[in-house]
Coordinates of C-alpha atoms in Angstrom, one line a residue:
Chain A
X61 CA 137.2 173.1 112.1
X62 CA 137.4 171.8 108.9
X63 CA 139.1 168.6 107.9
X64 CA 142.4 168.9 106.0
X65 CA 142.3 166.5 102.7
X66 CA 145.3 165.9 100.7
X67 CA 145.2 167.5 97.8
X68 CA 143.7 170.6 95.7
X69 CA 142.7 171.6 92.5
X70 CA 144.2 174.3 90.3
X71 CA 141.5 176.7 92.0
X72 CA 142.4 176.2 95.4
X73 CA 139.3 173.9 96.1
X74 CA 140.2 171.0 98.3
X75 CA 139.3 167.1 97.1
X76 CA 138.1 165.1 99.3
X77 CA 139.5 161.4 98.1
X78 CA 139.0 157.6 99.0
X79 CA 142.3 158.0 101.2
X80 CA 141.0 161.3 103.1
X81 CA 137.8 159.3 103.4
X82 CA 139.2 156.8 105.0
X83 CA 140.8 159.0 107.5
X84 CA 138.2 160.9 108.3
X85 CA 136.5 157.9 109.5
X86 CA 138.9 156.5 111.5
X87 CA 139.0 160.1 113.4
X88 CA 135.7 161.1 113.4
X89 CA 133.3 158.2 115.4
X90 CA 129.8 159.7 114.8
X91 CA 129.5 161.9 111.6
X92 CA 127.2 162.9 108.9
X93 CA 128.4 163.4 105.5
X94 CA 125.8 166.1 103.2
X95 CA 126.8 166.5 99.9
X96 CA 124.9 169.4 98.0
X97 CA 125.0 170.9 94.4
X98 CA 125.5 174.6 94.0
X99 CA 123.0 174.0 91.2
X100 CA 120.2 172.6 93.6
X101 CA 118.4 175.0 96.1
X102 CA 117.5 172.6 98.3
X103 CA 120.9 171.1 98.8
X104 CA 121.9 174.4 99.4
X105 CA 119.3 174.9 101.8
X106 CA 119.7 172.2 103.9
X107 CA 123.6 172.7 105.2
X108 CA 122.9 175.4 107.9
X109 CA 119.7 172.7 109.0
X110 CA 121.4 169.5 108.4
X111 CA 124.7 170.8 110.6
X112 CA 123.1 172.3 113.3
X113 CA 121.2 169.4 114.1
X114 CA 124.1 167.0 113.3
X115 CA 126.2 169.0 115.7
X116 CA 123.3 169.1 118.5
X117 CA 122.8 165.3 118.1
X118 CA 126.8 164.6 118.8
X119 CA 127.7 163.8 115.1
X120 CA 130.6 165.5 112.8
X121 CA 129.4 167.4 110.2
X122 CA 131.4 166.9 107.0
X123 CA 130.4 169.2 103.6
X124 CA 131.1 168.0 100.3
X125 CA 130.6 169.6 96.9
X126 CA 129.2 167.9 94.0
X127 CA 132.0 167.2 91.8
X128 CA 130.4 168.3 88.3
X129 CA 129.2 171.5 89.4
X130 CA 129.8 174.6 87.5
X131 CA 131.8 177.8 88.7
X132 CA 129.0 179.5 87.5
X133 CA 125.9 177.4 89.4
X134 CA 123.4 179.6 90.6
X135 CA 123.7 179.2 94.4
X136 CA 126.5 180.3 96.5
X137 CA 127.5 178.9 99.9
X138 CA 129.1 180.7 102.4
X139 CA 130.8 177.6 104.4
X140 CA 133.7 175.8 103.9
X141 CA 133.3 172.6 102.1
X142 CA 135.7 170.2 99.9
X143 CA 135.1 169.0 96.4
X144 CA 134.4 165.2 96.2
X145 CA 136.7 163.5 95.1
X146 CA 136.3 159.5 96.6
X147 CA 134.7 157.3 93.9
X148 CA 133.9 154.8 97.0
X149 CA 131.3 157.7 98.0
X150 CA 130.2 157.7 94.6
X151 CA 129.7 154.1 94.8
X152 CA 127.6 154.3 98.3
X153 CA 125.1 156.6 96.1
X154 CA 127.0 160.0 96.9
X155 CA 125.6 161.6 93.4
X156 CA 123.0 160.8 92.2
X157 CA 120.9 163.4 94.0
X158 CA 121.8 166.3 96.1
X159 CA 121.6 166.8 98.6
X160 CA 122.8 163.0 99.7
X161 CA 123.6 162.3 102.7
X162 CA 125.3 159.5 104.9
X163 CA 125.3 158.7 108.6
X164 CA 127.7 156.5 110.1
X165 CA 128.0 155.6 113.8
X166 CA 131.3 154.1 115.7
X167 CA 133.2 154.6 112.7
X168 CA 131.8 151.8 110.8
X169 CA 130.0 152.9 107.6
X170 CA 126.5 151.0 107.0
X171 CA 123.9 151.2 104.2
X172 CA 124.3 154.0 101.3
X173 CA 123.2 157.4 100.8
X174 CA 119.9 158.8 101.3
X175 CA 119.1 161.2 98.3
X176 CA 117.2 164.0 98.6
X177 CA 116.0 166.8 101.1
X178 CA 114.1 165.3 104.1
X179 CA 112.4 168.7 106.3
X180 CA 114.7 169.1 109.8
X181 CA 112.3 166.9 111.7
X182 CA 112.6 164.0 109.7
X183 CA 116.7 164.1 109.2
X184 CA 116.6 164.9 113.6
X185 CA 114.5 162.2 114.0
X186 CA 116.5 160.1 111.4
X187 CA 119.8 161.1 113.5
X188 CA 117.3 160.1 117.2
X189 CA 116.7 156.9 115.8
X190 CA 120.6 156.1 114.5
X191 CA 122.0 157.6 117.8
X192 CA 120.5 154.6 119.8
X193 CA 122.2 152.0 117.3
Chain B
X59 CA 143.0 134.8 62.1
X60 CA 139.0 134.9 61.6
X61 CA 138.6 135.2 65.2
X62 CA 140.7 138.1 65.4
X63 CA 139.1 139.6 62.8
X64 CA 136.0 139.5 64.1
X65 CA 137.5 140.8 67.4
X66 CA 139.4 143.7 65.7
X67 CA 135.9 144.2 64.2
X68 CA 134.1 144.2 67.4
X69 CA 136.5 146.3 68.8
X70 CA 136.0 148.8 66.4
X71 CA 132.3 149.0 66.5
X72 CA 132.9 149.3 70.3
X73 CA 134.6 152.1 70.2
X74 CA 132.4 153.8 67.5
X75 CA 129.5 153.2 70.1
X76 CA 131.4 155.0 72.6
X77 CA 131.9 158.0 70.5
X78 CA 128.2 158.2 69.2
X79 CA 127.8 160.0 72.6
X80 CA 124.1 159.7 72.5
X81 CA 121.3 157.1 71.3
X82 CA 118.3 158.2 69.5
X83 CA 119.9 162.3 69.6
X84 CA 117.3 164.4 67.6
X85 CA 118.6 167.9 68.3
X86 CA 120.9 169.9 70.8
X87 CA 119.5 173.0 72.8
X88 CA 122.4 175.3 74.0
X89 CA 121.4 176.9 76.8
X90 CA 121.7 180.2 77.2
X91 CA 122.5 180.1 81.3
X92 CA 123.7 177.8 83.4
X93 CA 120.8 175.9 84.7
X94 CA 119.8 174.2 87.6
X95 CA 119.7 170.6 87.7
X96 CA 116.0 170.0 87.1
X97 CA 114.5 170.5 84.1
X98 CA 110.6 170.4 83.3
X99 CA 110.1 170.8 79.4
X100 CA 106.1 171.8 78.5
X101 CA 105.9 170.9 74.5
X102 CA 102.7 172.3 74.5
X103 CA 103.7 176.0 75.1
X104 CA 107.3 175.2 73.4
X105 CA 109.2 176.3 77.1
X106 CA 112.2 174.3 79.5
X107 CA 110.9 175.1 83.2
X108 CA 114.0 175.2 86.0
X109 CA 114.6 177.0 88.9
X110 CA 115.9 180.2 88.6
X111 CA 115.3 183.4 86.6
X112 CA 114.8 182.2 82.7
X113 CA 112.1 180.3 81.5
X114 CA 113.8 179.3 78.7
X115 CA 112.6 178.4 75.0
X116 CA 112.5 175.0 74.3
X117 CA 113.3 176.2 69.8
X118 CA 116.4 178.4 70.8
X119 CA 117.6 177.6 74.9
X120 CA 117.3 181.6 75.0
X121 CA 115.8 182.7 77.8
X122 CA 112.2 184.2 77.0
X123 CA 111.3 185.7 80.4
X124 CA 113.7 186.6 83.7
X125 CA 110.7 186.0 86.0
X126 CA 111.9 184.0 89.3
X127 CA 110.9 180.4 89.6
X128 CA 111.5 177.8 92.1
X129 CA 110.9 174.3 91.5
X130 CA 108.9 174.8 88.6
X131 CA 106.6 172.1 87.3
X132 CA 103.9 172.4 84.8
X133 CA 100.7 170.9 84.1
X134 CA 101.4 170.4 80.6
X135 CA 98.8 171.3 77.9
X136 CA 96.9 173.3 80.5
X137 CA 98.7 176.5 80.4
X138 CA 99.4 176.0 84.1
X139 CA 102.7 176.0 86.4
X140 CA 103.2 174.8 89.6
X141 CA 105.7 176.1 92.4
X142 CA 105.8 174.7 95.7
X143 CA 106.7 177.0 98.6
X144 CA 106.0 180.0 96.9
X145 CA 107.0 183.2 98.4
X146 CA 105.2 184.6 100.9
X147 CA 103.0 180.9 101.4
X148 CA 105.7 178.9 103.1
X149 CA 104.8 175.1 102.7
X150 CA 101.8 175.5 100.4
X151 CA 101.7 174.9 96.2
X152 CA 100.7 177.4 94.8
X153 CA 99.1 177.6 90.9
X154 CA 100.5 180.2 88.2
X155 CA 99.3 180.9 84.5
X156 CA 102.2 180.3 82.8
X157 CA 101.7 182.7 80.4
X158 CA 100.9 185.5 83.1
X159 CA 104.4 184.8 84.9
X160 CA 106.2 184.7 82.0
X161 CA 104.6 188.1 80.6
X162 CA 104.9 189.4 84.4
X163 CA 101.6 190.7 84.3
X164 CA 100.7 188.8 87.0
X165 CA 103.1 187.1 89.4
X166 CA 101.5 186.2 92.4
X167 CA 99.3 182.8 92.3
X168 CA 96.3 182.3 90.9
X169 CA 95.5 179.3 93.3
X170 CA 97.7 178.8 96.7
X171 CA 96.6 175.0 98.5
X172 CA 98.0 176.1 101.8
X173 CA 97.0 172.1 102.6
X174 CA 99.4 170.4 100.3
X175 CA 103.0 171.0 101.8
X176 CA 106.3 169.7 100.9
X177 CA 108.7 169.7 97.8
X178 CA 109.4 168.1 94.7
X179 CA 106.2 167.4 93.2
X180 CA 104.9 165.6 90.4
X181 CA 102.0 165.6 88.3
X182 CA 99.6 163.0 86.7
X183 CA 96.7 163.2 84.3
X184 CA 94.2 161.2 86.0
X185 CA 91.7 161.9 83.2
X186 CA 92.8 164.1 80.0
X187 CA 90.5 165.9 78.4
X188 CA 90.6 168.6 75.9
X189 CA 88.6 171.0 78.1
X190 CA 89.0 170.0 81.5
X191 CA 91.5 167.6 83.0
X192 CA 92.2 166.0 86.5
X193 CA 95.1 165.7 87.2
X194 CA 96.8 164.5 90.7
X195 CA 99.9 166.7 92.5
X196 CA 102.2 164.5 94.7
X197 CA 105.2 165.6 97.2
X198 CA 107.6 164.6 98.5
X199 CA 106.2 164.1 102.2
X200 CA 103.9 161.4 100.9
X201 CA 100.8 163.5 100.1
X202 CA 98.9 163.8 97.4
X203 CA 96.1 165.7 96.2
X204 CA 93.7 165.9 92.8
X205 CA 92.4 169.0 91.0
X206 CA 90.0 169.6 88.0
X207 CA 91.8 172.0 85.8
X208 CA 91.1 173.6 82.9
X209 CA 92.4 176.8 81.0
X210 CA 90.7 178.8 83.0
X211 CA 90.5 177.7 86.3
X212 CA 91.7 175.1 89.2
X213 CA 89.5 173.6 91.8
X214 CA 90.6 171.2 94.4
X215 CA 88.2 167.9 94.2
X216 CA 89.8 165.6 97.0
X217 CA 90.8 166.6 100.7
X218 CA 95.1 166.0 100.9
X219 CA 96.0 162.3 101.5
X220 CA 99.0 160.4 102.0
X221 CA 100.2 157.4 99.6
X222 CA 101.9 154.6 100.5
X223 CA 101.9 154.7 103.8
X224 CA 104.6 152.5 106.1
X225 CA 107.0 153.5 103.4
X226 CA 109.5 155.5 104.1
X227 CA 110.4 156.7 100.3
X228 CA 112.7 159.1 98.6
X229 CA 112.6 160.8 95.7
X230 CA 108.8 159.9 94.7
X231 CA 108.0 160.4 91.1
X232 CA 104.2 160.2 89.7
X233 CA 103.6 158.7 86.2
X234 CA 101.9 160.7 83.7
X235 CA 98.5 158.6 83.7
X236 CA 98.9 158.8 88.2
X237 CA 98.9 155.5 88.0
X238 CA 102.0 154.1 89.2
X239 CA 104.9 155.7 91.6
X240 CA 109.0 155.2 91.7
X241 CA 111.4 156.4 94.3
X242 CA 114.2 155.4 96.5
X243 CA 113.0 152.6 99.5
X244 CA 115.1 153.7 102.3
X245 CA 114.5 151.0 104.3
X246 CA 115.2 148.1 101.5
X247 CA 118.0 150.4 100.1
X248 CA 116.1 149.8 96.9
X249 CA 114.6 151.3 93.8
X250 CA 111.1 151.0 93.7
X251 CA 108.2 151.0 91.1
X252 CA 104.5 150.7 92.5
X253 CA 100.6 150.7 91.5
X254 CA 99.1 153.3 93.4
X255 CA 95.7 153.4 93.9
X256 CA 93.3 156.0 94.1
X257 CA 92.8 155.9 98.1
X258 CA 97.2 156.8 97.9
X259 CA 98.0 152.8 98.6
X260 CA 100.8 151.1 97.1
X261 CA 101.2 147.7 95.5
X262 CA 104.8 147.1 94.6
X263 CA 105.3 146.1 91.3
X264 CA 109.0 145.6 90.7
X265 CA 112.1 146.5 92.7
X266 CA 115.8 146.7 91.3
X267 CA 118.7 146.8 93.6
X268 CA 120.7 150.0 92.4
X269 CA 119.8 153.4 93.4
X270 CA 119.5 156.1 90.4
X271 CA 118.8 159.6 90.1
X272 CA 115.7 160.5 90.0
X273 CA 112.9 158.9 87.9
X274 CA 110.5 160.2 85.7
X275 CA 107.8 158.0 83.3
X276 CA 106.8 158.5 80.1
X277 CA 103.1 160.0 78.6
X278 CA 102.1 156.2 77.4
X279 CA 103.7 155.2 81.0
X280 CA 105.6 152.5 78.5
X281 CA 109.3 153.8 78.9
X282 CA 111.1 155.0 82.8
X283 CA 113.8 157.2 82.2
X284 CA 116.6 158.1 85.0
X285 CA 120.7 159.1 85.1
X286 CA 123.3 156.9 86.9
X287 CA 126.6 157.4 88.2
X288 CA 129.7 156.2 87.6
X289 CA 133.4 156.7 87.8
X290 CA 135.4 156.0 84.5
X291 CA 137.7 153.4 86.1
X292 CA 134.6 151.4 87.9
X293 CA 137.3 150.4 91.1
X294 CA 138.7 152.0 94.0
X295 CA 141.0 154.9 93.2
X296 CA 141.9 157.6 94.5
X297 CA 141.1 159.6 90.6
X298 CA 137.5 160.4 90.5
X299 CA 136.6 160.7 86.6
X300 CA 132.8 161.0 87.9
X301 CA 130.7 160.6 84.4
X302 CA 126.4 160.7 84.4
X303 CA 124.6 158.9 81.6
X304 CA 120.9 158.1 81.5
X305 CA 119.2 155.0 81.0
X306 CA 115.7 153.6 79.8
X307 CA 113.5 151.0 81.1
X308 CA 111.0 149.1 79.7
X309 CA 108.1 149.5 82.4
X310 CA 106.7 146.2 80.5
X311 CA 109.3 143.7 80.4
X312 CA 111.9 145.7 82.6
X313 CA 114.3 145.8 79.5
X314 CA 117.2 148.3 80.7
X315 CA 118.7 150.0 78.4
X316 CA 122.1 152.6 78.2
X317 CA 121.0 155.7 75.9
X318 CA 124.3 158.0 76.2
X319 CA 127.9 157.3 76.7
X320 CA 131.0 159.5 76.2
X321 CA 132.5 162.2 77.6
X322 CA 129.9 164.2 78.2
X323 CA 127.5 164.3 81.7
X324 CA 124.1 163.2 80.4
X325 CA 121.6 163.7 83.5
X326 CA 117.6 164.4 84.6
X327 CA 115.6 163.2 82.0
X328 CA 112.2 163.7 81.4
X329 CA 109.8 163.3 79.0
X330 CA 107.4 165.7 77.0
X331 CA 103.9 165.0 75.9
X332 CA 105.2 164.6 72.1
X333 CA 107.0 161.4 73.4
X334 CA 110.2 162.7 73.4
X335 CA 112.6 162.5 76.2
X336 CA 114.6 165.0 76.7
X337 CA 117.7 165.5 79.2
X338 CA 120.3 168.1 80.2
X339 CA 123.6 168.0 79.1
X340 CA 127.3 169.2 80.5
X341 CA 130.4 169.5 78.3
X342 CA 132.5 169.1 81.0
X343 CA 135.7 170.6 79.2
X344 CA 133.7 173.7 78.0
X345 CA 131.5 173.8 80.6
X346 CA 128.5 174.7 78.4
X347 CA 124.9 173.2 79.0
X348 CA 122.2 172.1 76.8
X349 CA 119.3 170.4 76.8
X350 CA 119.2 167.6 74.4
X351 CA 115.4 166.1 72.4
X352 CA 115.8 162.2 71.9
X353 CA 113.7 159.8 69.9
X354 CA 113.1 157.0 72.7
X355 CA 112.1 154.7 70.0
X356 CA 115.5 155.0 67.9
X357 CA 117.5 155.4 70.9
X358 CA 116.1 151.9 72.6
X359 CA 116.6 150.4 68.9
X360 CA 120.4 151.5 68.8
X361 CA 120.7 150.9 72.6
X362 CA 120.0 147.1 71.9
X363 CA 121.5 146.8 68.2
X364 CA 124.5 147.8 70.3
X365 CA 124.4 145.5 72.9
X366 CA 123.9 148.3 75.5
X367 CA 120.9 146.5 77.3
X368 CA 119.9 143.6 79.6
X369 CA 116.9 142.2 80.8
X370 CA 115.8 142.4 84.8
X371 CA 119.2 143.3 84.8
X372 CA 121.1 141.9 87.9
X373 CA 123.1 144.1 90.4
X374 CA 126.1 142.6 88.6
X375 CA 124.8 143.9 85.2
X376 CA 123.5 147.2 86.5
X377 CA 126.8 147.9 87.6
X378 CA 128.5 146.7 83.8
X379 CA 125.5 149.0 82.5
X380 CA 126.5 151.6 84.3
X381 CA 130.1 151.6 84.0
X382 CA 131.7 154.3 81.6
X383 CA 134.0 151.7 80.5
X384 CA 132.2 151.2 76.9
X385 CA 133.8 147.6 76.1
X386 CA 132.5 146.1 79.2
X387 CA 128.7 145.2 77.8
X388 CA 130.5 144.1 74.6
X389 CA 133.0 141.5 76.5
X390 CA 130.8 140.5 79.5
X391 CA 129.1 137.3 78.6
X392 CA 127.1 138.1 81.6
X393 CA 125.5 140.6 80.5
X394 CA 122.3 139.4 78.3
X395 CA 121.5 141.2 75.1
X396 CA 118.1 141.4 74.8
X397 CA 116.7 140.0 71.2

């Protein structure tokens, strides 16, 4: 089920801010957050991957849009994601690549976002190796 | 009343900094379609390379071909294009004739290396010659491999090997000469530049704590380009005014200097064989793209007449570099203006 932020943009699209980052935190122990770019294949790519194997390993899985991206970026997305909107994300290295993605375990954040697309085996065994932290 | 003259005069050159938008700007490209975020300009054969279905002209932004690319690279001055996971050879790089994709005469490859897998790969000239070059392809899962090329042909010359092994790298990005190697050290949560060697080890040469978009060096392996993010307000709030500029390092003396500022997102630059840079461009109001050609040499003069650049720049000043808050270079003492 996807997480409810605070607040919208005129097209409907949720935001994802510093306060709903901070919540989602606090209620979600084990998660993965995997940001992607409608203008980068890859990122694209790598949801269906990235969230099966976040949800097999016991993680949440939480999708965020690049913030810049166009209405009219070539690749669609067919699952439910919010805009980012949390500058403290941006901070932790949330955009300078996409996809990015963070892992955080017992609800304590550590170390910044790894950029770019890692194949399914390496982000599992990525996940294998954080799970015993 | 002379110092606030000479503040109200500082002042006002900082804010006429700010509006320059972007050091060094030769020329704007409008783009005909909204592109993907990687660009890969050939000034050889005049084109702008991205994903998607336009290879575009690199004298109008109009598209000159609808043929479908992915993750288009090319060897520049070769008349070759490389595309890794081409359809129908999942995992291998496969070898176009540019000008046979683009015409659509022929659009399968003329060479598939079913050895070298993986993504996001770069090119370096290992030798450059007029008729035959060889040059080295790297990927993102740490392998590399070298090929004699010329007009005509392709030949692989070295079995696939890895490069720097034990390091568990992001975003890997091959100099033009194949000589050196940046990316994103996971482990050190660093940015990395190393000396790679032709058996694929890595010497580290310099490290800088702040993790950037992806890298790309120049021809004369002199200048590193790469974007950076920032929010406008550089603090915690809940408003996310995400801006992209990109930024130039001097491989040499590690001299980092801030090329655009403004308004606009300013991201993925790379460089062409003429020795310009060039880098993709969003107006974020209008929403129109273009791809913009800079003179590095005028835009690193400005960059540092204006006070936009410091020296093995500390996390501290990385983070004032970075900031879309244009004053903050000119009032941080911290900040050392290179001379």
């Amino acid at each position: 089920m996807l997480f409810t932020s605070t607040g919208a943009d005129v097209t409907g699209e949720s935001y994802f801010t510093n306060s709903d980052f901070e919540r989602y935190v606090l209620q979600k122990k084990n998660a993965v957050i995997y940001v992607f770019s409608p203008h980068m294949y890859l990122s694209v790519k790598g949801i269906a991957e990235y969230k099966k194997i976040a949800l097999s390993h016991g993680f949440h899985f939480l999708l965020l849009r690049d913030p810049n991206a166009s209405p009219q970026a070539p690749y669609k997305v067919k699952e439910s994601y919010h805009v980012l909107a949390s500058n403290k994300l941006v901070q932790l290295g949330a955009t300078q690549h996409y996809p990015s993605f963070l892992v955080y375990t017992n609800s304590k954040i550590i170390g910044l976002f790894n950029p770019g697309y890692d194949s399914p085996e390496k982000f599992s065994e990525r996940l294998k190796q954080l799970s015993k932290k | 009343m002379i110092f606030l003259i000479l503040f109200l005069i500082s002042f006002v050159q900082a804010q006429v900094q700010c509006a320059e938008g972007v050091f060094g700007l030769i020329r704007r490209i409008p783009l005909e379609k909204t592109p993907t975020y990687f660009i890969r300009v050939d000034t050889h054969a005049r084109r702008i390379y991205m994903s998607g279905d336009c290879i575009v002209s690199l004298d109008t932004g109009k598209c000159i071909s609808n043929t479908k690319t992915w993750e288009p690279y090319p060897i520049s001055g070769k008349g070759w294009l490389t595309i890794p996971d081409c359809e129908g050879h999942d995992g291998a790089m496969c070898f176009f004739k540019s000008k046979d994709l683009e015409s659509e005469t022929r659009t399968k490859p003329v060479f598939t290396d079913k050895e070298l897998k993986g993504y996001y790969q770069s090119i370096g000239f290992l030798n450059n010659n007029k008729k035959t070059s060889t040059v080295r392809v790297i990927t993102y899962y740490g392998f590399f491999k070298d090929y004699r090329v010329s007009e005509d042909a392709i030949q692989p010359i070295s079995s696939v090997q890895s490069f720097c092994a034990g390091k568990d790298l992001k975003l890997p990005m091959l100099s033009k000469d194949g000589k050196m190697i940046s990316g994103w050290d996971v482990e050190k949560e660093k940015t990395f530049i190393a000396e790679i060697n032709a058996n694929g080890s890595c010497r580290d040469k310099f490290q800088f704590p702040y993790m950037v978009g992806k890298m790309d060096f120049s021809y004369d392996n002199r200048w590193m380009a790469f974007h950076a993010s920032s929010d406008s307000n550089g603090k915690i709030s809940d408003d996310l005014n995400l801006q992209q500029q990109i930024f130039v390092m001097d491989v040499k003396n590690k001299k980092t200097f801030k090329i655009s500022s403004g308004k606009e997102n300013i991201y993925y630059p790379h460089f062409g064989a003429n020795g310009k840079m060039y880098a993709l461009s969003q107006n974020r109001i209008s929403n129109q793209y273009s791809v913009l050609e800079i003179d590095i040499n005028k835009a690193t003069q400005q960059s540092l007449a204006s006070g936009y650049a410091c020296s093995s720049c500390s996390k501290q000043q990385f983070q004032n570099l970075f900031s879309n808050n244009c004053s903050v270079l000119q009032k941080d003492e911290k900040v050392e203006v290179v001379k």
